[in-house]
Every structure is written in C-alpha cells, then in structure tokens.
Amino acid sequence: MTSSPVTTTVAAVLVGVPLTCAVVGPLLAPLLPVPAGSGALQPAGPGHPLGTDALGRDVLQLALTGGTTVVALTVGALLVSYVVAVPVGLVLAATTRRTTAYLTQRALDVLLVLPSLLVLLVLAGTGRRGVGWLVAGTAVLQLPAIVRIVRSAAGAPSRRVALETMAQSGEPWWRIHVVETGRFVAGPVLVDAGTRGVMVLTLLASASFLGVGLPPDTVDWAVVIEQNSSSLFLAPAALLVPAGLLVALAAGANLLVDRLADRTGAVV
C-alpha cells in the first residue's frame, strides 16, 4: 500500500512528540527562563511562550514535565499485568487439568464485568490512593483479557503437531510450553500490548481527571486539564496543549499498532 509509509510517519510523529516531552522534557524544563512574579492566566508573551495556567504555572513547563507520570504509570501497569498474565495463560493452555483451567479462567473473568473507573473510585474512596494502588489496580483489571488472549494463541490447533513432536523427542515441559510456546504467542501479545496501552493510558488519564488518580499537586497532563477545565476561554493553551499531547499519544499508538498488526498478521 502506498499510504503505509505515510501512515507510519504520521504515527511516529504523533507518538514521538509526546514521548519526547515525557522523556526529555524534565531535563529541558529547568533550562527555560521563568520571569519572577508571574500571575495566573497570563497570555502568551516574553518568558511565557504559551502563557500561564489557572495556578500561575508556565504552560510550556507543564507540557515538558507533565508527561513523565502518564508514560511511567502506563508502562508500569502494562509490565505488571503481562508479567503475571502471560505465564498464567501459558500454564492454563498447557495443563491437562481442564477443570482447574476452566475454574481459574472463570474466576478471572469476574474482573471483566467490573467497570474500570468504578474500581479506581472504590480504591480512592477507601483511602487506597497513590501510585502503587493505581498501578496495581489498573494491572489487575487487565489480567483476564490478557490471560484469555495468551491461552487462545498458545492453544491454536496449528501448534499441536509441533508441540507433540517436541514432546516425543524428549524436550522438557518448560521448554515446550513456556519457551517455545511463549515465542509463538509473542506476536499477538505484542499487538495486544499496543492496543491495551492506549486503554490503560485512557483509564489512568480519566482517573486523574476525575480526581481519583494522582494527587492534585502532581504535575501531570490529565491533572493539569482538570485544574484548567474552567479556563478554556481565558487560557486555552493551558487546557488544549496537555489534551493535545494525550490525544496525539493515544492516536499515534493506535496507528502504530495497526501497522504492526498488518506486518505480523496478528489479530487481537
């Protein structure tokens, strides 16, 4: 397709800009001169290229420093969920105890009916707040879907002959069902991780926007959006810049996942 390179380039730019802000921004922010005595809702001008927000903070500084928490929490929640779910899915696919596998999957599926934001609301309402609870709660909510994907991919009929051949040749159980099968499911898992990353990003940003995620004194794009939600017409940059960075990150990641799925032929 002639549009594929263009799509890839657009996706890379959309993802690259917010990721650069998140990774390199905190190193660049201290180098920016900030005039003393800056007031709230100042328009763009010398010393404040994007103006100030409702709390008198420089919007450019917020854009450069507010993405670190978003990216770190998203990556952390994904890592925890896949580190737990992938081995569980491989074991469930390999076990001959079908009743145990069925009951385990059904127990995990209970989490599927729980609204994600409601779970985070309950955690916050019972005093379980902070980065640790936020990452753990988000990761647990992803487990049933990831386990189901890994188990389905590992149990594909096309793999049975290869696995039986390895078993007859005397290969150990762990090499057959963990190493070799793990390599086989890597493609679908990678594509799922890209799609799930956008979902986790959206969930964490929504939680912070609603005040049940990160503390209000955290410099975070979603928190900044919530703090400036009533200042759209007075200081549009304070709202639109962090919102645009979040949207660009999510949209670019979706496009990259589509391109990755096209290349690998994986379907999630």
XYZ file of N, CA and C in Angstrom:
804
model
N 0.846 -1.187 0.000
C 0.000 0.000 0.000
C 0.888 1.245 0.000
N 0.566 2.205 -0.846
C 1.380 3.408 -0.941
C 1.209 4.311 0.264
N 0.102 4.163 0.949
C -0.155 5.041 2.093
C 0.508 4.546 3.367
N 1.046 3.296 3.349
C 1.624 2.732 4.553
C 2.792 3.549 5.090
N 3.775 3.943 4.246
C 4.863 4.773 4.787
C 4.370 6.102 5.352
N 3.370 6.695 4.701
C 2.820 7.948 5.203
C 2.152 7.731 6.559
N 1.382 6.651 6.654
C 0.713 6.346 7.920
C 1.727 6.109 9.029
N 2.775 5.370 8.705
C 3.813 5.096 9.703
C 4.499 6.375 10.153
N 4.776 7.266 9.186
C 5.432 8.532 9.519
C 4.541 9.393 10.405
N 3.276 9.484 10.044
C 2.335 10.265 10.850
C 2.227 9.690 12.259
N 2.129 8.360 12.352
C 2.026 7.715 13.658
C 3.279 7.959 14.492
N 4.439 7.877 13.840
C 5.698 8.095 14.565
C 5.795 9.520 15.097
N 5.327 10.490 14.304
C 5.355 11.885 14.749
C 4.382 12.084 15.911
N 3.175 11.520 15.779
C 2.174 11.675 16.834
C 2.658 11.078 18.152
N 3.307 9.929 18.080
C 3.817 9.307 19.298
C 5.104 9.981 19.759
N 5.948 10.355 18.800
C 7.266 10.877 19.137
C 7.235 12.190 19.900
N 6.333 13.096 19.529
C 6.294 14.407 20.190
C 5.953 14.275 21.676
N 4.846 13.618 22.053
C 4.567 13.495 23.491
C 5.586 12.643 24.230
N 6.114 11.598 23.583
C 7.128 10.778 24.249
C 8.409 11.570 24.490
N 8.774 12.416 23.521
C 9.949 13.264 23.704
C 9.740 14.230 24.863
N 8.541 14.798 24.941
C 8.229 15.686 26.067
C 8.311 14.932 27.390
N 7.813 13.693 27.399
C 7.782 12.920 28.640
C 9.178 12.494 29.083
N 10.043 12.145 28.120
C 11.358 11.606 28.463
C 12.412 12.706 28.593
N 12.444 13.617 27.607
C 13.476 14.649 27.580
C 13.000 15.941 28.240
N 11.689 16.152 28.270
C 11.143 17.397 28.796
C 11.619 17.779 30.178
N 11.620 16.830 31.161
C 12.088 17.205 32.506
C 13.536 17.687 32.537
N 14.333 17.279 31.552
C 15.720 17.745 31.502
C 15.824 19.136 30.898
N 14.880 19.470 30.004
C 14.908 20.769 29.346
C 14.191 21.853 30.152
N 13.190 21.455 30.912
C 12.370 22.433 31.630
C 13.176 23.357 32.546
N 14.149 22.851 33.322
C 14.902 23.775 34.193
C 15.731 24.804 33.430
N 15.962 24.555 32.134
C 16.779 25.482 31.358
C 15.976 26.669 30.842
N 14.640 26.573 30.930
C 13.791 27.658 30.426
C 13.719 28.783 31.456
N 13.929 30.019 31.045
C 13.810 31.141 31.993
C 12.344 31.422 32.304
N 12.033 31.542 33.575
C 10.667 31.859 34.012
C 10.701 33.170 34.775
N 10.035 34.212 34.275
C 10.053 35.511 34.961
C 9.472 35.416 36.363
N 10.021 36.198 37.256
C 9.505 36.224 38.624
C 8.174 36.974 38.666
N 7.339 36.568 39.593
C 6.073 37.265 39.783
C 5.046 36.998 38.706
N 5.102 35.842 38.086
C 4.135 35.509 37.044
C 2.755 35.303 37.670
N 1.736 35.836 37.011
C 0.377 35.700 37.508
C -0.367 34.601 36.795
N -1.568 34.313 37.276
C -2.397 33.278 36.683
C -3.040 33.768 35.397
N -3.248 32.830 34.488
C -3.963 33.067 33.233
C -3.345 34.198 32.413
N -2.032 34.238 32.393
C -1.338 35.235 31.585
C -1.315 34.778 30.126
N -1.492 35.712 29.171
C -1.433 35.326 27.764
C 0.001 35.022 27.348
N 0.141 34.428 26.176
C 1.472 34.124 25.652
C 2.252 35.413 25.455
N 3.516 35.364 25.826
C 4.353 36.555 25.703
C 5.775 36.235 26.088
N 6.625 37.250 26.207
C 8.011 37.033 26.584
C 8.125 36.307 27.927
N 8.888 35.235 27.939
C 9.045 34.445 29.157
C 8.004 33.369 29.310
N 6.860 33.527 28.667
C 5.784 32.535 28.714
C 5.280 32.300 27.286
N 5.962 31.494 26.498
C 5.563 31.289 25.090
C 4.135 30.785 24.928
N 3.638 30.039 25.940
C 2.275 29.509 25.875
C 1.382 30.091 26.969
N 1.862 31.085 27.682
C 1.088 31.692 28.749
C 1.186 30.904 30.047
N 0.346 31.259 31.004
C 0.302 30.564 32.297
C -1.084 29.975 32.523
N -1.154 29.012 33.444
C -2.435 28.353 33.704
C -3.156 29.019 34.870
N -4.217 28.386 35.360
C -5.036 28.973 36.423
C -4.292 29.094 37.740
N -3.206 28.350 37.902
C -2.420 28.424 39.130
C -1.149 29.239 38.950
N -1.025 29.915 37.812
C 0.136 30.755 37.570
C 1.367 30.020 37.092
N 1.228 28.763 36.690
C 2.368 27.984 36.224
C 2.567 28.152 34.721
N 3.802 28.116 34.286
C 4.108 28.258 32.871
C 3.602 27.031 32.118
N 2.806 27.234 31.077
C 2.198 26.120 30.347
C 3.252 25.285 29.624
N 4.271 25.923 29.083
C 5.329 25.175 28.414
C 6.058 24.267 29.398
N 6.306 24.772 30.611
C 6.918 23.946 31.647
C 6.034 22.739 31.972
N 4.742 22.960 32.062
C 3.817 21.867 32.356
C 3.804 20.836 31.235
N 3.871 21.320 29.982
C 3.885 20.404 28.846
C 5.136 19.541 28.852
N 6.251 20.119 29.271
C 7.521 19.381 29.253
C 7.657 18.424 30.439
N 6.996 18.708 31.539
C 7.178 17.895 32.739
C 5.964 17.038 33.097
N 4.823 17.287 32.472
C 3.602 16.579 32.876
C 3.389 15.227 32.233
N 4.242 14.836 31.294
C 4.039 13.559 30.623
C 4.773 12.398 31.254
N 5.715 12.691 32.131
C 6.515 11.611 32.730
C 5.648 10.653 33.524
N 4.744 11.179 34.327
C 3.890 10.310 35.136
C 2.948 9.498 34.264
N 2.415 10.100 33.210
C 1.489 9.398 32.324
C 2.172 8.182 31.711
N 3.339 8.401 31.119
C 4.052 7.316 30.443
C 4.541 6.279 31.453
N 5.095 6.736 32.586
C 5.632 5.806 33.575
C 4.538 4.916 34.165
N 3.395 5.504 34.497
C 2.301 4.711 35.064
C 1.741 3.728 34.047
N 1.603 4.159 32.796
C 1.092 3.270 31.760
C 2.027 2.095 31.535
N 3.314 2.376 31.386
C 4.297 1.305 31.183
C 4.356 0.392 32.401
N 4.323 0.978 33.592
C 4.374 0.166 34.803
C 3.185 -0.770 34.932
N 1.982 -0.254 34.673
C 0.782 -1.093 34.765
C 0.813 -2.200 33.726
N 1.266 -1.893 32.510
C 1.354 -2.916 31.463
C 2.364 -3.992 31.827
N 3.527 -3.587 32.328
C 4.546 -4.571 32.694
C 4.039 -5.517 33.772
N 3.417 -4.971 34.798
C 2.895 -5.812 35.881
C 1.855 -6.782 35.354
N 0.941 -6.296 34.532
C -0.137 -7.153 34.028
C 0.392 -8.277 33.141
N 1.344 -7.982 32.262
C 1.857 -9.021 31.359
C 2.797 -9.983 32.075
N 3.578 -9.488 33.033
C 4.462 -10.379 33.798
C 3.647 -11.433 34.545
N 2.461 -11.066 35.002
C 1.600 -12.007 35.721
C 0.761 -12.824 34.748
N 0.165 -12.183 33.752
C -0.834 -12.847 32.914
C -0.240 -13.813 31.898
N 0.903 -13.483 31.310
C 1.463 -14.353 30.270
C 1.813 -15.736 30.821
N 2.550 -15.852 31.930
C 2.798 -17.201 32.469
C 1.522 -17.953 32.843
N 0.555 -17.239 33.408
C -0.711 -17.897 33.771
C -1.407 -18.426 32.520
N -1.447 -17.625 31.460
C -2.067 -18.073 30.221
C -1.366 -19.268 29.611
N -0.037 -19.279 29.642
C 0.727 -20.409 29.094
C 0.471 -21.680 29.901
N 0.422 -21.557 31.219
C 0.177 -22.725 32.067
C -1.234 -23.257 31.853
N -2.218 -22.379 31.759
C -3.596 -22.814 31.534
C -3.746 -23.511 30.190
N -2.998 -23.041 29.178
C -3.063 -23.671 27.857
C -2.392 -25.038 27.857
N -1.386 -25.227 28.712
C -0.621 -26.470 28.694
C -1.165 -27.530 29.643
N -1.896 -27.118 30.683
C -2.330 -28.076 31.685
C -3.338 -29.073 31.126
N -3.265 -30.277 31.630
C -4.234 -31.311 31.247
C -5.418 -31.347 32.209
N -5.340 -30.561 33.249
C -6.439 -30.478 34.216
C -7.425 -29.416 33.741
N -8.309 -29.817 32.880
C -9.224 -28.877 32.248
C -10.169 -28.220 33.237
N -10.562 -28.954 34.262
C -11.461 -28.365 35.254
C -10.780 -27.220 35.994
N -9.511 -27.431 36.368
C -8.752 -26.375 37.042
C -8.581 -25.158 36.142
N -8.257 -25.408 34.872
C -8.082 -24.303 33.923
C -9.390 -23.541 33.734
N -10.497 -24.286 33.645
C -11.811 -23.647 33.447
C -12.179 -22.787 34.652
N -12.006 -23.313 35.858
C -12.368 -22.565 37.063
C -11.471 -21.341 37.234
N -10.194 -21.474 36.897
C -9.278 -20.331 37.003
C -9.679 -19.226 36.045
N -9.993 -19.596 34.798
C -10.401 -18.601 33.815
C -11.703 -17.932 34.215
N -12.659 -18.705 34.725
C -13.940 -18.125 35.146
C -13.748 -17.178 36.330
N -12.844 -17.530 37.240
C -12.579 -16.641 38.381
C -11.982 -15.324 37.904
N -11.081 -15.396 36.929
C -10.503 -14.171 36.389
C -11.536 -13.357 35.617
N -12.458 -14.047 34.956
C -13.458 -13.348 34.144
C -14.390 -12.484 34.975
N -14.445 -12.732 36.292
C -15.261 -11.878 37.160
C -14.809 -10.432 37.055
N -13.496 -10.234 36.851
C -12.961 -8.879 36.743
C -13.450 -8.176 35.483
N -13.845 -8.953 34.459
C -14.270 -8.345 33.198
C -15.558 -7.539 33.348
N -16.387 -7.914 34.306
C -17.682 -7.233 34.448
C -17.573 -6.007 35.338
N -16.406 -5.780 35.925
C -16.236 -4.630 36.804
C -15.832 -3.406 35.987
N -16.593 -2.319 36.051
C -16.178 -1.083 35.366
C -14.852 -0.583 35.923
N -13.905 -0.338 35.048
C -12.552 0.000 35.486
C -12.517 1.257 36.352
N -13.188 2.308 35.885
C -13.183 3.550 36.659
C -13.854 3.373 38.016
N -14.870 2.528 38.069
C -15.554 2.286 39.344
C -14.602 1.631 40.341
N -13.778 0.714 39.862
C -12.807 0.060 40.742
C -11.837 1.086 41.311
N -11.336 1.978 40.462
C -10.412 3.006 40.929
C -11.115 3.992 41.868
N -12.384 4.263 41.615
C -13.158 5.113 42.514
C -13.294 4.480 43.899
N -13.555 3.179 43.923
C -13.693 2.474 45.198
C -12.364 2.471 45.945
N -11.269 2.220 45.224
C -9.958 2.241 45.868
C -9.667 3.608 46.485
N -9.953 4.667 45.711
C -9.713 6.014 46.226
C -10.634 6.321 47.400
N -11.898 5.881 47.312
C -12.853 6.160 48.376
C -12.543 5.447 49.678
N -11.815 4.334 49.597
C -11.447 3.596 50.811
C -10.041 3.944 51.283
N -9.496 5.032 50.755
C -8.196 5.500 51.215
C -7.006 4.854 50.554
N -7.244 3.984 49.579
C -6.147 3.306 48.875
C -5.792 4.108 47.630
N -4.980 5.130 47.847
C -4.589 6.024 46.763
C -3.079 5.974 46.602
N -2.603 6.664 45.628
C -1.168 6.691 45.395
C -0.776 5.894 44.174
N 0.472 6.035 43.784
C 0.971 5.408 42.569
C 0.873 3.883 42.647
N 1.243 3.309 43.788
C 1.241 1.858 43.927
C -0.141 1.252 43.725
N -1.137 1.807 44.399
C -2.504 1.305 44.248
C -3.032 1.539 42.848
N -2.667 2.663 42.248
C -3.141 2.980 40.908
C -2.591 1.985 39.892
N -1.303 1.689 39.982
C -0.686 0.726 39.065
C -1.234 -0.679 39.308
N -1.313 -1.070 40.577
C -1.785 -2.418 40.896
C -3.234 -2.621 40.463
N -4.086 -1.649 40.773
C -5.495 -1.775 40.392
C -5.678 -1.834 38.890
N -4.967 -0.992 38.166
C -5.071 -0.992 36.709
C -4.547 -2.290 36.125
N -3.435 -2.799 36.666
C -2.856 -4.045 36.158
C -3.789 -5.226 36.384
N -4.387 -5.312 37.562
C -5.290 -6.427 37.871
C -6.478 -6.443 36.917
N -6.980 -5.267 36.562
C -8.130 -5.191 35.662
C -7.807 -5.713 34.254
N -6.526 -5.748 33.878
C -6.150 -6.215 32.550
C -5.930 -7.726 32.496
N -5.805 -8.372 33.646
C -5.406 -9.776 33.688
C -6.316 -10.714 32.896
N -7.645 -10.698 33.099
C -8.471 -11.705 32.422
C -8.376 -11.652 30.909
N -8.360 -10.466 30.321
C -8.285 -10.366 28.861
C -6.941 -10.864 28.340
N -5.847 -10.519 29.030
C -4.527 -10.953 28.580
C -4.390 -12.463 28.706
N -4.837 -13.025 29.820
C -4.782 -14.479 30.009
C -5.571 -15.185 28.918
N -6.727 -14.661 28.580
C -7.553 -15.270 27.536
C -6.844 -15.239 26.183
N -6.209 -14.115 25.857
C -5.501 -13.992 24.575
C -4.319 -14.962 24.514
N -3.525 -15.001 25.586
C -2.359 -15.896 25.609
C -2.796 -17.349 25.530
N -3.820 -17.697 26.283
C -4.293 -19.087 26.283
C -4.827 -19.493 24.904
N -5.562 -18.603 24.263
C -6.107 -18.910 22.939
C -4.998 -19.065 21.904
N -4.018 -18.139 21.932
C -2.923 -18.207 20.964
C -2.060 -19.445 21.198
N -1.809 -19.767 22.469
C -0.972 -20.935 22.771
C -1.656 -22.246 22.430
N -2.988 -22.268 22.481
C -3.725 -23.495 22.191
C -4.191 -23.611 20.760
N -3.627 -22.826 19.856
C -4.032 -22.878 18.449
C -3.794 -24.272 17.875
N -4.744 -24.800 17.090
C -4.581 -26.148 16.521
C -3.306 -26.307 15.698
N -2.856 -25.257 15.042
C -1.662 -25.347 14.206
C -0.401 -25.644 15.003
N -0.465 -25.467 16.323
C 0.710 -25.682 17.169
C 0.768 -27.091 17.742
N -0.305 -27.837 17.660
C -0.364 -29.117 18.341
C 0.645 -30.120 17.799
N 0.786 -30.186 16.476
C 1.717 -31.141 15.877
C 3.150 -30.829 16.299
N 3.512 -29.541 16.256
C 4.869 -29.153 16.635
C 5.143 -29.470 18.099
N 4.166 -29.214 18.974
C 4.351 -29.488 20.389
C 4.439 -30.981 20.659
N 3.617 -31.770 19.963
C 3.676 -33.223 20.140
C 5.010 -33.777 19.656
N 5.536 -33.210 18.571
C 6.835 -33.653 18.056
C 7.943 -33.358 19.057
N 7.911 -32.176 19.662
C 8.915 -31.822 20.658
C 8.799 -32.726 21.889
N 7.580 -33.050 22.286
C 7.389 -33.916 23.446
C 7.921 -35.318 23.176
N 7.680 -35.831 21.972
C 8.158 -37.169 21.622
C 9.675 -37.227 21.508
N 10.290 -36.083 21.204
C 11.746 -36.054 21.094
C 12.426 -35.868 22.454
N 11.631 -35.785 23.512
C 12.192 -35.726 24.855
C 12.465 -34.335 25.388
N 11.933 -33.291 24.741
C 12.140 -31.927 25.226
C 11.429 -31.741 26.568
N 12.037 -31.010 27.503
C 11.387 -30.798 28.811
C 10.111 -29.968 28.677
N 9.227 -30.137 29.679
C 7.921 -29.466 29.655
C 8.074 -27.965 29.564
N 8.973 -27.405 30.364
C 9.116 -25.951 30.409
C 9.601 -25.392 29.070
N 10.434 -26.148 28.371
C 10.921 -25.662 27.075
C 9.813 -25.683 26.020
N 8.964 -26.693 26.105
C 7.872 -26.818 25.125
C 6.802 -25.768 25.365
N 6.314 -25.687 26.608
C 5.117 -24.893 26.892
C 5.405 -23.480 27.392
N 6.647 -23.201 27.728
C 6.979 -21.854 28.182
C 7.846 -21.132 27.156
N 8.983 -21.737 26.816
C 9.908 -21.066 25.901
C 9.374 -21.072 24.469
N 9.126 -22.265 23.926
C 8.722 -22.354 22.519
C 7.333 -21.752 22.290
N 6.386 -22.105 23.146
C 5.041 -21.547 23.001
C 5.041 -20.054 23.288
N 5.878 -19.627 24.231
C 5.985 -18.198 24.509
C 6.463 -17.415 23.303
N 7.403 -17.975 22.552
C 7.866 -17.322 21.319
C 6.739 -17.259 20.295
N 5.922 -18.285 20.239
C 4.839 -18.318 19.259
C 3.777 -17.260 19.554
N 3.470 -17.033 20.830
C 2.406 -16.087 21.186
C 2.934 -14.659 21.292
N 4.237 -14.457 21.063
C 4.815 -13.121 21.233
C 4.171 -12.101 20.298
N 3.875 -12.504 19.045
C 3.262 -11.580 18.083
C 1.909 -11.061 18.540
N 0.943 -11.959 18.809
C -0.351 -11.497 19.309
C -0.257 -10.708 20.606
N 0.642 -11.114 21.491
C 0.798 -10.399 22.759
C 1.330 -8.991 22.521
N 2.276 -8.853 21.586
C 2.845 -7.536 21.288
C 1.785 -6.601 20.715
N 0.977 -7.116 19.801
C -0.092 -6.294 19.228
C -1.113 -5.927 20.299
N -1.450 -6.887 21.137
C -2.394 -6.607 22.229
C -1.831 -5.573 23.182
N -0.523 -5.632 23.439
C 0.098 -4.673 24.350
C -0.031 -3.252 23.816
N 0.115 -3.093 22.498
C -0.044 -1.763 21.924
C -1.454 -1.237 22.086
N -2.424 -2.090 21.778
C -3.824 -1.680 21.930
C -4.172 -1.444 23.398
N -3.713 -2.334 24.246
C -4.031 -2.226 25.676
C -3.338 -1.021 26.298
N -2.179 -0.652 25.754
C -1.501 0.531 26.262
C -2.345 1.782 26.128
N -3.052 1.896 24.995
C -3.944 3.040 24.792
C -5.096 2.998 25.799
N -5.637 1.802 26.035
C -6.730 1.670 27.001
C -6.275 2.045 28.405
N -5.082 1.578 28.782
C -4.558 1.892 30.111
C -4.257 3.382 30.231
N -3.678 3.950 29.174
C -3.414 5.392 29.164
C -4.702 6.178 29.366
N -5.754 5.801 28.655
C -7.041 6.482 28.772
C -7.629 6.324 30.167
N -7.521 5.122 30.724
C -8.058 4.862 32.063
C -7.331 5.695 33.117
N -6.011 5.709 33.070
C -5.241 6.456 34.057
C -5.466 7.960 33.927
N -5.527 8.439 32.674
C -5.786 9.862 32.470
C -7.179 10.238 32.962
N -8.169 9.380 32.705
C -9.535 9.649 33.167
C -9.610 9.663 34.681
N -8.888 8.734 35.320
C -8.896 8.690 36.782
C -8.293 9.960 37.373
N -7.185 10.413 36.803
C -6.565 11.642 37.310
C -7.450 12.851 37.047
N -8.104 12.868 35.883
C -9.006 13.976 35.559
C -10.178 14.032 36.534
N -10.665 12.865 36.961
C -11.799 12.816 37.881
C -11.379 12.980 39.339
N -10.079 13.083 39.584
C -9.604 13.296 40.941
C -9.440 12.044 41.768
N -9.463 10.858 41.133
C -9.298 9.603 41.881
C -7.987 8.920 41.509
N -7.148 9.623 40.769
C -5.866 9.052 40.372
C -4.735 9.683 41.154
N -3.928 10.465 40.468
C -2.785 11.113 41.099
C -3.233 12.273 41.983
N -2.462 12.608 43.007
C -2.805 13.752 43.874
C -2.870 15.045 43.066
N -3.668 16.023 43.517
C -3.848 17.264 42.759
C -2.590 18.114 42.650
N -1.593 17.866 43.499
C -0.372 18.653 43.400
C 0.650 18.037 42.442
N 0.273 16.942 41.770
C 1.159 16.288 40.807
C 1.147 17.044 39.487
N 2.303 17.239 38.915
C 2.381 17.853 37.590
C 2.173 16.739 36.564
N 0.954 16.631 36.098
C 0.550 15.563 35.180
C -0.413 16.161 34.170
N -0.314 15.732 32.924
C -1.159 16.317 31.883
C -2.644 16.216 32.231
N -3.089 15.056 32.683
C -4.510 14.887 32.996
C -4.918 15.758 34.181
N -4.066 15.839 35.187
C -4.362 16.689 36.345
C -4.403 18.152 35.932
N -3.491 18.558 35.063
C -3.478 19.942 34.563
C -4.763 20.254 33.803
N -5.247 19.310 33.012
C -6.500 19.510 32.277
C -7.647 19.735 33.252
N -7.704 18.906 34.297
C -8.779 19.060 35.291
C -8.696 20.405 35.994
N -7.500 20.847 36.313
C -7.321 22.103 37.038
C -7.645 23.322 36.181
N -7.593 23.161 34.874
C -7.843 24.293 33.978
C -9.103 24.104 33.127
N -9.963 23.182 33.538
C -11.155 22.881 32.749
C -12.113 24.062 32.640
N -12.067 24.982 33.608
C -12.968 26.137 33.556
C -12.297 27.368 32.955
N -11.087 27.202 32.441
C -10.339 28.355 31.916
C -10.100 28.264 30.417
N -10.958 27.538 29.716
C -10.737 27.316 28.287
C -10.663 28.622 27.506
N -11.552 29.549 27.804
C -11.603 30.794 27.034
C -10.629 31.845 27.567
N -10.186 31.681 28.804
C -9.243 32.633 29.373
C -7.797 32.246 29.077
N -7.519 30.953 29.113
C -6.164 30.452 28.834
C -6.282 29.123 28.091
N -6.659 29.183 26.818
C -6.909 27.942 26.072
C -5.699 27.020 25.998
N -4.502 27.574 25.939
C -3.315 26.731 25.820
C -3.133 25.830 27.030
N -3.512 26.323 28.214
C -3.354 25.543 29.433
C -4.194 24.270 29.409
N -5.248 24.269 28.624
C -6.118 23.108 28.505
C -5.825 22.319 27.238
N -5.644 23.021 26.138
C -5.521 22.360 24.842
C -4.155 21.707 24.630
N -3.097 22.282 25.180
C -1.757 21.711 24.977
C -1.634 20.337 25.630
N -1.908 20.194 26.940
C -1.820 18.842 27.521
C -2.830 17.874 26.927
N -4.041 18.369 26.609
C -5.039 17.498 25.983
C -4.556 17.033 24.613
N -3.961 17.946 23.843
C -3.447 17.579 22.531
C -2.328 16.557 22.620
N -1.468 16.666 23.610
C -0.389 15.701 23.783
C -0.930 14.318 24.131
N -1.941 14.260 24.989
C -2.553 12.978 25.329
C -3.238 12.349 24.117
N -3.981 13.154 23.379
C -4.677 12.651 22.187
C -3.675 12.173 21.145
N -2.600 12.947 20.937
C -1.579 12.562 19.965
C -0.932 11.236 20.355
N -0.643 11.062 21.631
C -0.025 9.821 22.089
C -0.943 8.628 21.855
N -2.220 8.777 22.185
C -3.171 7.683 22.003
C -3.413 7.388 20.523
N -3.620 8.430 19.724
C -3.888 8.237 18.301
C -2.683 7.641 17.589
N -1.494 8.156 17.877
C -0.292 7.622 17.247
C -0.045 6.179 17.622
N -0.267 5.826 18.883
C -0.089 4.442 19.315
C -1.067 3.524 18.597
N -2.313 3.974 18.414
C -3.293 3.169 17.680
C -2.852 2.916 16.245
N -2.348 3.950 15.583
C -1.881 3.793 14.207
C -0.696 2.838 14.131
N 0.241 2.947 15.075
C 1.390 2.059 15.071
C 0.979 0.611 15.320
N -0.002 0.409 16.186
C -0.490 -0.943 16.439
C -1.125 -1.524 15.177
N -1.884 -0.718 14.447
C -2.481 -1.179 13.195
C -1.408 -1.591 12.196
N -0.347 -0.802 12.087
C 0.740 -1.123 11.173
C 1.447 -2.397 11.624
N 1.643 -2.547 12.946
C 2.288 -3.751 13.464
C 1.432 -4.981 13.198
N 0.121 -4.846 13.371
C -0.775 -5.970 13.094
C -0.735 -6.348 11.621
N -0.662 -5.364 10.729
C -0.578 -5.647 9.299
C 0.701 -6.406 8.959
N 1.793 -6.030 9.600
C 3.078 -6.661 9.302
C 3.157 -8.085 9.847
N 2.650 -8.296 11.059
C 2.766 -9.608 11.692
C 1.611 -10.533 11.349
N 0.502 -9.953 10.855
C -0.675 -10.763 10.577
C -1.412 -11.182 11.820
N -1.093 -10.553 12.946
C -1.738 -10.899 14.215
C -3.105 -10.249 14.293
N -4.043 -10.961 14.865
C -5.396 -10.446 15.077
C -5.729 -10.572 16.543
N -6.110 -9.442 17.136
C -6.460 -9.458 18.562
C -7.937 -9.211 18.728
